[in-house]
Tab-separated table of C-alpha atoms and ligand atoms in Angstrom:
chain	number	residue	atom	x	y	z
L	200	TYR	CA	177.719	10.863	182.185
L	201	PRO	CA	175.265	8.763	184.183
L	202	GLY	CA	177.294	9.425	187.341
L	203	ALA	CA	178.322	7.229	190.248
L	204	GLN	CA	175.073	7.457	192.217
L	205	GLN	CA	173.624	4.141	191.012
L	206	TYR	CA	176.815	2.327	192.121
L	207	VAL	CA	176.946	3.781	195.646
L	208	PRO	CA	175.455	1.374	198.211
L	209	ASP	CA	173.410	2.510	201.207
L	210	SER	CA	176.093	1.214	203.573
L	211	ARG	CA	178.397	3.781	205.143
L	212	ASP	CA	181.018	1.210	206.002
L	213	LEU	CA	184.205	2.342	204.258
L	214	ALA	CA	185.158	-1.188	203.230
L	215	ASP	CA	181.712	-1.681	201.625
L	216	LEU	CA	182.035	1.623	199.775
L	217	ALA	CA	185.543	0.823	198.558
L	218	ALA	CA	184.456	-2.620	197.349
L	219	ALA	CA	181.465	-1.188	195.464
L	220	SER	CA	183.566	1.583	193.901
L	221	ALA	CA	185.693	-1.035	192.143
L	222	GLY	CA	182.745	-1.688	189.803
L	223	CYS	CA	181.823	1.935	189.146
L	224	ARG	CA	181.083	2.905	185.542
L	225	GLY	CA	179.625	6.296	186.326
L	226	CYS	CA	181.802	8.007	183.705
L	227	ASP	CA	184.225	6.887	180.993
L	228	LEU	CA	187.381	6.986	183.102
L	229	TYR	CA	187.159	3.364	184.276
L	230	LYS	CA	187.881	2.177	180.723
L	231	ALA	CA	191.523	3.229	180.360
L	232	ALA	CA	192.646	3.219	183.993
L	233	GLU	CA	193.769	0.082	185.830
L	234	ARG	CA	191.531	0.410	188.863
L	235	THR	CA	189.397	2.588	191.091
L	236	VAL	CA	191.531	4.283	193.727
L	237	PHE	CA	189.191	4.787	196.655
L	238	GLY	CA	190.058	6.897	199.694
L	239	ALA	CA	192.119	5.447	202.505
L	240	GLY	CA	192.438	6.141	206.199
L	241	VAL	CA	190.549	5.787	209.434
L	242	ARG	CA	186.799	6.131	209.793
L	243	ASP	CA	187.060	8.302	212.910
L	244	ALA	CA	189.499	10.702	211.222
L	245	ARG	CA	189.194	14.288	212.401
L	246	ILE	CA	190.645	15.597	209.147
L	247	LEU	CA	189.619	14.456	205.659
L	248	PHE	CA	191.885	15.503	202.769
L	249	VAL	CA	190.611	15.668	199.194
L	250	GLY	CA	193.022	15.655	196.228
L	251	GLU	CA	192.237	15.740	192.524
L	252	GLN	CA	192.538	12.240	191.068
L	253	PRO	CA	194.969	9.331	191.382
L	254	GLY	CA	198.159	9.633	189.351
L	255	ASN	CA	200.167	6.989	187.505
L	256	GLU	CA	201.581	5.379	190.640
L	257	GLU	CA	198.323	5.516	192.552
L	258	ASP	CA	196.587	3.782	189.629
L	259	ILE	CA	199.159	0.972	189.823
L	260	ALA	CA	199.181	0.708	193.626
L	261	GLY	CA	195.460	1.289	194.180
L	262	GLU	CA	196.155	3.739	197.029
L	263	PRO	CA	195.816	7.541	197.044
L	264	PHE	CA	198.856	9.809	197.337
L	265	VAL	CA	201.648	7.232	197.150
L	266	GLY	CA	203.575	8.746	194.194
L	267	PRO	CA	205.750	11.899	194.062
L	268	ALA	CA	202.918	14.217	195.139
L	269	GLY	CA	202.165	11.788	197.951
L	270	HIS	CA	205.738	11.920	199.177
L	271	LEU	CA	205.622	15.690	199.316
L	272	PHE	CA	202.258	15.492	201.072
L	273	ASP	CA	203.720	13.072	203.652
L	274	LYS	CA	206.635	15.434	204.279
L	275	ALA	CA	204.284	18.400	204.741
L	276	LEU	CA	202.020	16.422	207.106
L	277	GLU	CA	205.013	15.426	209.192
L	278	ARG	CA	206.269	19.026	209.301
L	279	ALA	CA	202.778	20.127	210.392
L	280	GLY	CA	202.701	17.515	213.141
L	281	ILE	CA	199.841	15.531	211.590
L	282	ASP	CA	200.088	11.724	211.680
L	283	ARG	CA	198.868	10.282	208.360
L	284	GLY	CA	197.675	7.281	210.353
L	285	THR	CA	194.987	9.451	211.984
L	286	VAL	CA	193.488	11.067	208.866
L	287	TYR	CA	191.452	10.076	205.803
L	288	VAL	CA	192.796	10.837	202.342
L	289	THR	CA	190.799	10.692	199.115
L	290	ASN	CA	190.341	12.318	195.723
L	291	ALA	CA	187.567	14.196	193.938
L	292	VAL	CA	187.802	11.670	191.069
L	293	LYS	CA	188.571	8.006	191.714
L	294	HIS	CA	190.059	6.987	188.355
L	295	PHE	CA	193.301	8.195	186.724
L	296	ARG	CA	192.740	10.324	183.622
L	297	PHE	CA	195.717	10.465	181.271
L	298	ASP	CA	196.976	10.880	177.724
L	299	ARG	CA	199.609	8.596	176.200
L	300	SER	CA	202.998	10.097	175.357
L	301	ALA	CA	203.879	10.116	171.623
L	302	ASN	CA	205.731	6.788	171.873
L	303	GLY	CA	202.865	5.345	173.922
L	304	ARG	CA	205.074	4.415	176.868
L	305	ARG	CA	204.249	7.089	179.376
L	306	ARG	CA	200.870	7.994	180.784
L	307	ILE	CA	200.612	11.736	181.216
L	308	HIS	CA	198.206	13.174	183.786
L	309	LYS	CA	195.236	15.010	182.319
L	310	LYS	CA	192.956	17.162	184.432
L	311	PRO	CA	189.494	15.615	184.898
L	312	SER	CA	186.622	17.463	183.230
L	313	GLY	CA	183.869	19.176	185.205
L	314	GLY	CA	181.497	16.436	184.053
L	315	GLN	CA	183.791	13.716	185.399
L	316	VAL	CA	184.192	15.558	188.717
L	317	ALA	CA	180.403	15.802	189.022
L	318	ALA	CA	179.956	12.143	188.019
L	319	CYS	CA	182.313	11.009	190.763
L	320	ARG	CA	181.030	13.297	193.530
L	321	PRO	CA	178.574	10.722	194.985
L	322	TRP	CA	181.585	8.691	196.178
L	323	LEU	CA	183.036	11.728	197.905
L	324	GLU	CA	179.671	12.500	199.506
L	325	ALA	CA	179.463	8.922	200.785
L	326	GLU	CA	182.974	9.180	202.237
L	327	LEU	CA	182.072	12.453	203.982
L	328	ASP	CA	178.966	10.806	205.369
L	329	ALA	CA	180.971	7.762	206.558
L	330	VAL	CA	183.845	9.683	208.172
L	331	ARG	CA	181.959	12.813	209.287
L	332	PRO	CA	185.206	14.738	209.793
L	333	ASP	CA	185.626	17.937	211.800
L	334	VAL	CA	187.796	19.443	209.088
L	335	VAL	CA	187.938	18.989	205.306
L	336	VAL	CA	191.099	20.146	203.520
L	337	CYS	CA	190.776	20.642	199.760
L	338	LEU	CA	194.138	20.086	198.095
L	339	GLY	CA	193.873	22.248	194.992
L	340	ALA	CA	191.155	23.678	192.801
L	341	THR	CA	189.555	20.455	191.558
L	342	ALA	CA	188.750	19.293	195.099
L	343	ALA	CA	187.517	22.765	196.034
L	344	GLN	CA	185.328	22.985	192.949
L	345	SER	CA	183.839	19.559	193.548
L	346	LEU	CA	182.773	20.514	197.078
L	347	LEU	CA	182.221	24.266	196.848
L	348	GLY	CA	181.022	24.836	193.283
L	349	LYS	CA	182.560	24.856	189.835
L	350	ASP	CA	183.268	28.584	189.853
L	351	PHE	CA	185.146	28.478	193.149
L	352	LYS	CA	188.451	30.384	193.023
L	353	LEU	CA	191.090	28.842	195.241
L	354	THR	CA	193.315	31.899	195.412
L	355	GLN	CA	190.418	34.101	196.573
L	356	HIS	CA	189.525	31.895	199.522
L	357	ARG	CA	192.807	30.434	200.734
L	358	GLY	CA	193.017	30.889	204.496
L	359	GLU	CA	189.259	31.240	205.007
L	360	VAL	CA	187.178	28.809	207.021
L	361	LEU	CA	184.348	27.698	204.735
L	362	HIS	CA	181.357	25.367	204.963
L	363	LEU	CA	179.950	22.690	202.691
L	364	PRO	CA	176.672	23.248	200.878
L	365	GLU	CA	174.015	21.533	202.993
L	366	GLU	CA	173.230	18.794	200.467
L	367	LEU	CA	176.807	17.491	200.580
L	368	CYS	CA	176.953	16.386	204.171
L	369	GLY	CA	173.540	16.788	205.718
L	370	SER	CA	174.630	14.938	208.835
L	371	CYS	CA	177.804	16.941	209.457
L	372	ASP	CA	179.155	20.471	209.147
L	373	PRO	CA	182.939	20.304	208.955
L	374	ALA	CA	185.154	23.375	208.693
L	375	VAL	CA	186.472	23.472	205.134
L	376	VAL	CA	189.796	25.000	204.150
L	377	VAL	CA	191.435	25.159	200.749
L	378	THR	CA	195.126	24.993	199.998
L	379	VAL	CA	197.416	24.253	197.064
L	380	HIS	CA	197.790	20.817	195.533
L	381	PRO	CA	201.092	19.119	196.477
L	382	SER	CA	201.833	18.698	192.733
L	383	ALA	CA	201.767	22.484	192.381
L	384	VAL	CA	204.478	22.705	195.032
L	385	LEU	CA	206.500	20.058	193.144
L	386	ARG	CA	206.156	21.995	189.885
L	387	ALA	CA	207.154	25.326	191.407
L	388	LYS	CA	210.764	26.202	190.722
L	389	SER	CA	212.248	29.231	192.463
L	390	GLN	CA	209.294	29.625	194.850
L	391	ARG	CA	209.229	25.982	195.849
L	392	ASP	CA	210.489	26.467	199.417
L	393	ASP	CA	208.075	29.340	200.026
L	394	MET	CA	205.197	27.336	198.605
L	395	PHE	CA	206.094	24.341	200.734
L	396	ARG	CA	206.201	26.509	203.864
L	397	SER	CA	202.824	28.082	203.175
L	398	PHE	CA	201.372	24.630	202.412
L	399	VAL	CA	202.643	23.393	205.798
L	400	HIS	CA	201.228	26.510	207.428
L	401	ASP	CA	197.776	25.795	205.944
L	402	LEU	CA	197.941	22.220	207.252
L	403	GLU	CA	198.980	23.385	210.742
L	404	ARG	CA	196.074	25.781	210.799
L	405	ALA	CA	193.638	23.105	209.604
L	406	ALA	CA	194.752	20.883	212.481
L	407	THR	CA	193.715	23.565	214.988
L	408	LEU	CA	190.152	23.934	213.665
F	520	URA	N1	197.436	13.608	193.091
F	520	URA	C1	196.201	13.575	193.614
F	520	URA	O1	195.445	14.523	193.536
F	520	URA	N2	195.819	12.492	194.228
F	520	URA	C2	196.581	11.422	194.352
F	520	URA	O2	196.124	10.460	194.936
F	520	URA	C3	197.871	11.475	193.813
F	520	URA	C4	198.281	12.577	193.182
F	521	SF4	FE1	183.026	6.040	188.671
F	521	SF4	FE2	184.445	8.116	189.488
F	521	SF4	FE3	185.642	6.181	188.167
F	521	SF4	FE4	184.024	7.821	186.877
F	521	SF4	S1	185.967	8.373	187.872
F	521	SF4	S2	184.035	5.567	186.696
F	521	SF4	S3	182.435	8.196	188.435
F	521	SF4	S4	184.697	6.007	190.178
């Protein structure tokens, strides 16, 4: 993939970045999806959350984390005492990747490839540079691998306070923590309550960094 770099303007105004991202053709994902779903939130956010990619509902609404995973995320934020109105929320990949169900009616989430994650990373770098957060929370392995390297193992580093490679946010050095993706909590069956509690615990801890 050519990657997003050529579409990213010099401006670090979030509205400028979002507007430019609508025309991104840095990988093939813009073709099938409805729209670019850029990050959302406040530019002076202390905490920046990174998910994987927009889902079906986010692709329709044009906002990150507004579908089922978003509802669980909202509930966890509230339980952790974090006001979503004070944070910035984005994704490692800005377009929805999906397969069609056999009858063609449903769009089924498909994990983005490493090449697509790399292609989209310039947008995430620009967001980091615009927001310059104190804390970055990676929601799941895709976010963690985008920021911390493709071989990063979430389960090995959960609970640690990490740092970004220097080239990713030269002008800032946020504390980075990794936790599960809210969709993983939704998918969990018998351990769902335990997973939700530990997710909330990770968010509470992130808020203290
Ligand atoms: N899952 C994500 O990773 N991001 C969203 O925006 C929605 C669901
Ligand atoms: Fe550009 Fe990212 Fe969309 Fe690919 S997924 S077209 S790199 S915004």
